[in-house]
Coordinates of C-alpha atoms in Angstrom, one line a residue:
M218 CA 71.0 130.6 100.8
T219 CA 70.9 133.0 97.7
N220 CA 71.9 131.6 94.2
L221 CA 73.9 134.0 92.2
D222 CA 74.9 132.3 89.1
A223 CA 77.3 133.7 86.3
T224 CA 74.4 135.1 84.4
R225 CA 72.8 136.9 87.4
L226 CA 76.3 138.3 88.3
R227 CA 76.9 139.5 84.8
A228 CA 73.6 141.1 84.7
L229 CA 74.3 143.0 88.1
L230 CA 77.5 144.0 87.0
D231 CA 76.3 145.2 83.6
G232 CA 74.2 147.6 85.6
F233 CA 76.8 149.2 87.8
P234 CA 77.8 151.8 85.0
R235 CA 74.0 153.2 85.0
T236 CA 73.9 153.9 88.6
K237 CA 74.7 157.3 90.3
V238 CA 76.0 157.5 93.8
A239 CA 76.1 160.6 96.1
I240 CA 78.9 160.2 99.0
L241 CA 78.7 162.4 102.2
G242 CA 81.6 162.2 104.2
D243 CA 85.2 163.0 105.7
I244 CA 87.8 163.4 102.6
M245 CA 91.4 162.4 103.4
L246 CA 94.6 161.9 101.5
D247 CA 96.6 158.9 102.3
R248 CA 100.4 159.6 101.5
Y249 CA 103.0 156.7 101.6
V250 CA 106.7 156.7 102.0
W251 CA 107.9 153.2 100.6
G252 CA 111.5 151.8 101.6
D253 CA 113.7 149.4 103.2
V254 CA 114.8 149.0 106.7
N255 CA 118.5 147.6 107.1
R256 CA 119.6 149.1 110.2
I257 CA 118.7 151.1 113.4
S258 CA 119.6 154.8 114.1
Q259 CA 122.4 155.7 116.4
E260 CA 120.4 158.8 117.6
A261 CA 117.4 156.5 119.0
P262 CA 116.3 152.9 119.0
V263 CA 114.3 153.4 115.9
P264 CA 114.6 151.9 112.2
I265 CA 116.1 153.8 109.5
V266 CA 113.8 153.8 106.4
E267 CA 115.7 153.9 103.2
V268 CA 113.2 155.6 100.8
R269 CA 112.7 154.1 97.5
E270 CA 109.5 156.0 96.3
E271 CA 106.6 158.0 97.6
S272 CA 102.9 157.9 96.5
A273 CA 99.5 159.5 97.3
R274 CA 96.1 157.9 97.4
F275 CA 92.5 158.4 98.3
G276 CA 91.5 158.2 101.9
A277 CA 88.0 158.0 103.8
A278 CA 85.2 159.3 101.7
A279 CA 87.6 160.2 98.9
N280 CA 88.4 156.4 98.7
V281 CA 84.8 155.5 98.8
A282 CA 84.2 157.8 95.8
E283 CA 87.2 156.2 93.9
N284 CA 85.8 152.7 94.7
V285 CA 82.5 153.8 93.3
A286 CA 84.2 155.2 90.1
S287 CA 86.3 152.0 89.9
L288 CA 83.0 150.0 89.6
G289 CA 81.9 152.1 86.7
A290 CA 79.2 154.2 88.5
R291 CA 79.1 157.9 88.6
A292 CA 80.4 159.4 92.0
T293 CA 79.3 162.8 93.5
L294 CA 81.3 163.8 96.4
V295 CA 80.4 166.1 99.2
G296 CA 82.7 167.1 101.8
V297 CA 85.4 169.5 102.9
V298 CA 89.2 170.0 102.0
G299 CA 91.6 172.7 103.2
D300 CA 93.0 175.5 101.1
D301 CA 96.5 173.8 100.9
D302 CA 98.7 171.5 98.7
A303 CA 97.1 168.4 100.1
G304 CA 93.7 169.6 99.2
R305 CA 94.6 170.8 95.8
Q306 CA 96.4 167.4 95.1
L307 CA 93.3 165.5 96.3
L308 CA 90.8 167.3 94.1
S309 CA 93.2 166.7 91.2
L310 CA 93.2 163.1 91.8
L311 CA 89.6 162.9 92.2
T312 CA 88.8 164.7 89.0
G313 CA 91.2 162.5 87.3
R314 CA 89.3 159.5 88.3
G315 CA 86.0 161.2 87.0
V316 CA 84.5 161.9 90.5
D317 CA 82.1 165.0 90.5
I318 CA 83.7 167.4 93.0
E319 CA 81.3 170.4 92.6
S320 CA 80.1 170.2 96.0
V321 CA 83.5 169.5 97.8
V322 CA 84.0 172.8 99.9
T323 CA 87.4 174.4 100.3
E324 CA 87.6 175.8 103.9
P325 CA 90.6 178.1 104.5
G326 CA 92.1 177.5 107.9
R327 CA 91.2 174.1 108.0
P328 CA 94.0 171.5 107.0
T329 CA 93.0 168.8 104.5
T330 CA 93.0 165.7 106.6
T331 CA 96.2 163.7 105.7
K332 CA 97.6 160.5 106.9
L333 CA 101.2 159.8 106.1
R334 CA 102.4 156.0 106.3
V335 CA 105.8 154.8 106.2
I336 CA 105.9 151.4 104.9
A337 CA 109.1 149.1 104.9
Q338 CA 109.0 145.6 103.7
S339 CA 105.3 145.7 103.4
Q340 CA 105.0 146.6 106.9
Q341 CA 103.7 149.8 108.4
V342 CA 106.7 151.5 110.5
V343 CA 104.7 154.6 111.6
R344 CA 101.8 156.8 110.8
A345 CA 101.6 160.6 111.1
D346 CA 98.2 162.3 111.0
S347 CA 97.4 166.0 110.0
E348 CA 93.9 166.9 110.8
V349 CA 91.3 169.2 112.6
T350 CA 88.2 167.1 113.8
S351 CA 85.9 170.2 114.7
D352 CA 82.3 170.0 113.5
V353 CA 81.9 172.2 110.3
A354 CA 79.8 175.1 111.1
G355 CA 78.3 178.2 109.6
E356 CA 78.8 179.0 105.8
V357 CA 80.8 175.7 105.3
E358 CA 77.9 173.6 107.0
A359 CA 75.3 175.6 104.8
Q360 CA 77.3 174.8 101.7
I361 CA 77.5 171.0 102.7
L362 CA 73.7 170.8 103.3
D363 CA 73.1 172.4 100.0
G364 CA 75.5 170.0 98.2
V365 CA 74.3 166.9 99.6
R366 CA 70.6 167.8 99.0
R367 CA 71.5 168.2 95.2
A368 CA 73.6 165.2 95.0
I369 CA 71.1 163.0 96.5
A370 CA 68.4 164.6 94.0
D371 CA 70.5 163.3 91.3
S372 CA 71.6 159.9 92.4
D373 CA 70.1 156.5 93.2
V374 CA 71.7 156.0 96.4
L375 CA 73.5 157.8 99.4
I376 CA 76.6 156.6 101.0
V377 CA 77.7 158.2 104.5
S378 CA 81.4 157.8 105.0
D379 CA 81.8 158.7 108.6
Y380 CA 85.4 158.9 110.0
G381 CA 84.6 161.4 112.7
K382 CA 86.5 164.4 111.2
G383 CA 83.8 166.9 111.3
V384 CA 81.6 166.7 108.0
V385 CA 79.3 164.1 109.1
T386 CA 77.4 165.6 112.1
G387 CA 73.9 165.2 113.7
T388 CA 72.8 168.1 111.3
T389 CA 74.3 166.9 108.2
I390 CA 73.4 163.4 108.8
G391 CA 69.9 164.5 109.6
A392 CA 69.3 166.6 106.6
A393 CA 70.8 163.8 104.2
I394 CA 68.9 160.9 105.6
S395 CA 65.7 163.2 105.5
A396 CA 66.2 164.2 101.9
A397 CA 67.1 160.7 100.9
R398 CA 63.7 159.5 102.6
D399 CA 61.8 162.2 100.9
L400 CA 62.9 161.1 97.5
G401 CA 62.8 157.5 98.1
K402 CA 66.6 157.0 97.8
M403 CA 68.5 154.3 99.6
V404 CA 71.1 155.1 102.3
C405 CA 74.3 153.1 103.0
V406 CA 76.4 154.1 106.0
D407 CA 80.1 153.3 107.2
P408 CA 79.6 154.3 110.6
K409 CA 81.4 156.1 113.6
E410 CA 80.5 154.9 117.0
S411 CA 79.6 158.4 118.3
H412 CA 76.9 159.0 115.7
F413 CA 75.0 155.6 115.7
A414 CA 71.8 157.3 117.1
S415 CA 71.6 159.6 114.0
Y416 CA 71.6 156.5 111.7
V417 CA 68.0 155.4 112.3
G418 CA 65.9 154.2 109.2
V419 CA 68.9 153.7 107.0
T420 CA 68.7 150.9 104.2
A421 CA 72.2 149.4 105.3
I422 CA 74.8 150.1 107.9
T423 CA 78.3 148.3 107.9
P424 CA 80.1 148.6 111.2
N425 CA 82.9 146.1 112.1
Q426 CA 82.7 144.1 115.3
K427 CA 84.1 146.7 117.4
E428 CA 81.9 149.4 116.4
A429 CA 78.8 147.2 116.5
G430 CA 79.4 146.1 119.9
A431 CA 80.4 149.6 121.2
A432 CA 77.0 150.8 119.8
V433 CA 75.0 148.8 122.1
G434 CA 77.3 148.7 125.0
A435 CA 78.6 145.1 124.5
T436 CA 81.7 143.2 123.2
I437 CA 81.6 140.4 120.4
T438 CA 83.6 137.6 121.5
D439 CA 81.8 134.6 120.1
E440 CA 78.7 133.5 118.2
D441 CA 76.2 134.1 120.9
T442 CA 77.4 137.9 121.6
L443 CA 77.6 138.3 117.8
L444 CA 73.8 137.4 117.5
A445 CA 72.8 139.5 120.4
V446 CA 74.5 142.5 119.2
G447 CA 73.4 142.3 115.6
W448 CA 69.8 141.9 116.3
K449 CA 69.8 144.6 119.1
L450 CA 71.5 147.0 116.6
R451 CA 69.1 146.2 113.8
E452 CA 66.2 146.9 116.2
Q453 CA 67.4 150.1 117.6
L454 CA 68.5 151.5 114.1
E455 CA 65.4 150.2 112.3
A456 CA 67.6 149.5 109.2
E457 CA 66.7 147.2 106.6
C458 CA 70.1 145.5 107.1
V459 CA 73.0 145.7 109.7
V460 CA 76.0 144.2 107.9
I461 CA 78.7 143.4 110.7
T462 CA 82.1 143.1 109.0
R463 CA 84.2 140.4 111.0
G464 CA 87.7 140.6 109.3
E465 CA 89.1 137.0 108.6
H466 CA 85.4 135.7 109.6
G467 CA 83.8 137.4 106.8
M468 CA 80.5 139.3 107.3
S469 CA 77.1 138.7 108.9
L470 CA 73.7 140.1 107.7
F471 CA 70.8 141.1 110.1
M472 CA 67.9 141.7 107.9
S473 CA 64.5 143.5 108.8
G474 CA 62.6 140.0 108.0
G475 CA 64.4 138.4 110.7
E476 CA 66.8 136.6 108.3
L477 CA 70.4 136.0 109.3
V478 CA 73.2 135.3 106.7
H479 CA 76.8 134.5 107.4
L480 CA 79.3 135.0 104.6
P481 CA 82.8 133.5 105.0
T482 CA 85.7 135.7 103.9
V483 CA 87.0 135.1 100.4
G484 CA 90.3 136.9 101.1
R485 CA 93.1 134.4 100.5
E486 CA 95.9 136.6 101.4
V487 CA 95.5 139.5 104.0
F488 CA 98.3 142.2 103.6
D489 CA 96.4 145.3 104.8
V490 CA 92.8 145.8 105.8
T491 CA 93.1 149.7 105.3
G492 CA 90.3 151.0 103.4
A493 CA 88.2 147.5 103.4
G494 CA 85.2 149.1 104.8
D495 CA 85.2 151.8 102.3
T496 CA 85.0 148.9 99.5
V497 CA 82.3 147.1 101.4
V498 CA 79.9 150.2 101.6
S499 CA 80.7 151.2 98.1
T500 CA 80.1 148.0 96.4
L501 CA 77.1 147.3 98.6
A502 CA 75.7 150.6 97.5
V503 CA 76.4 150.4 93.9
A504 CA 75.1 146.6 93.6
L505 CA 71.8 147.7 95.6
A506 CA 71.4 150.7 93.0
A507 CA 71.9 148.1 90.1
G508 CA 68.9 146.1 91.4
A509 CA 70.7 143.4 93.6
S510 CA 69.0 142.2 96.5
M511 CA 70.5 142.7 100.0
E512 CA 72.0 139.3 100.1
E513 CA 73.3 139.6 96.6
A514 CA 74.9 143.0 97.3
A515 CA 76.7 141.7 100.2
I516 CA 78.1 138.8 98.4
V517 CA 79.6 140.9 95.8
A518 CA 80.8 143.3 98.4
N519 CA 82.5 140.4 100.2
H520 CA 84.4 139.6 97.1
A521 CA 85.4 143.1 96.5
A522 CA 86.8 143.5 100.0
G523 CA 88.6 140.1 99.7
L524 CA 90.5 141.5 96.9
V525 CA 91.5 144.8 98.4
I526 CA 93.0 143.3 101.6
R527 CA 95.6 141.7 99.6
E528 CA 96.9 145.2 98.6
V529 CA 99.2 147.2 101.1
G530 CA 97.3 150.5 101.7
T531 CA 94.0 151.8 100.4
A532 CA 92.8 150.2 96.9
S533 CA 89.9 149.7 94.6
V534 CA 88.7 146.9 92.4
G535 CA 87.1 146.8 89.0
L536 CA 84.4 144.7 87.6
D537 CA 86.7 142.3 85.7
A538 CA 88.5 141.7 89.1
I539 CA 85.3 140.9 90.8
E540 CA 84.2 138.6 88.1
R541 CA 87.6 136.7 88.3
S542 CA 87.2 136.4 92.2
F543 CA 83.9 134.6 91.7
S544 CA 85.4 132.3 89.2
A545 CA 88.5 131.6 91.3
A546 CA 86.3 130.6 94.3
G547 CA 84.3 128.3 92.2
E548 CA 81.1 130.2 92.7
G549 CA 79.9 130.5 89.1
E550 CA 77.0 128.3 90.1
R551 CA 76.2 129.1 93.6
V552 CA 77.6 131.5 96.0
G553 CA 77.2 132.3 99.9

């Protein structure tokens, strides 16, 4: 088990602001309506939400970029938004967080992917999605390819944030991984089941249990099926590490040298797992770029995920919060 004492943790975290991260993926805007439910509608058997406030947050690859920025690293985002109010709001929010949006393409006629969640008493009442999921093509695809190649050349690591909304395609994944490999850059992927065949040779991939099982035609139900799926997926993808996130059971690492590591969850309270995968892949990538070993990076990512699941909706964490999480867990001398 890896030792990660306070001195080593501090050295890694101090390196985060020196790292540069390219992110290729599906960009979303998460809108929230917050309120209370005290009665049922007479028009239909549905709750009436008395609205208290509304807010907007980053979603999908935009949330990955925001997480990277919150960790102090430089984030360059490559993706697509629509020529609409949601797209303009999202770009303004990203700029405000210091994310480089030069390679974000605005595509007229394609709505910015938007998810509207209505929350009452900390529970999601309903979600409404506005999106087009067709693959990017033509000039838009060409701009994406140019943008991701430039971003990779100027970064230490590439994150692919695949939500199946049309930006991450066989062509864009192939070009991005090829460019990263040619330049000796690491690649970390938060995957979508339909694209697993395109992720061969990546540094790390972070599927959840359902995604990992589906990728190899199995279902994870216990320790034996977890091991079978994890090792089969690592072999198929030839990845340095397959990180299977397991909700309240933490995460499991299947590494190229045959090493298996189980990390228990550090989430003490779970309010919402929305965006936890974004936090895992973001923190893992930044930590690797800062010089962490795979296991060290996963340990730090595990703590970051344990913090965001305490919040309703997508969230991000900073370096101080991660350090406090280690201290609270009594892991100043040994972690894992």
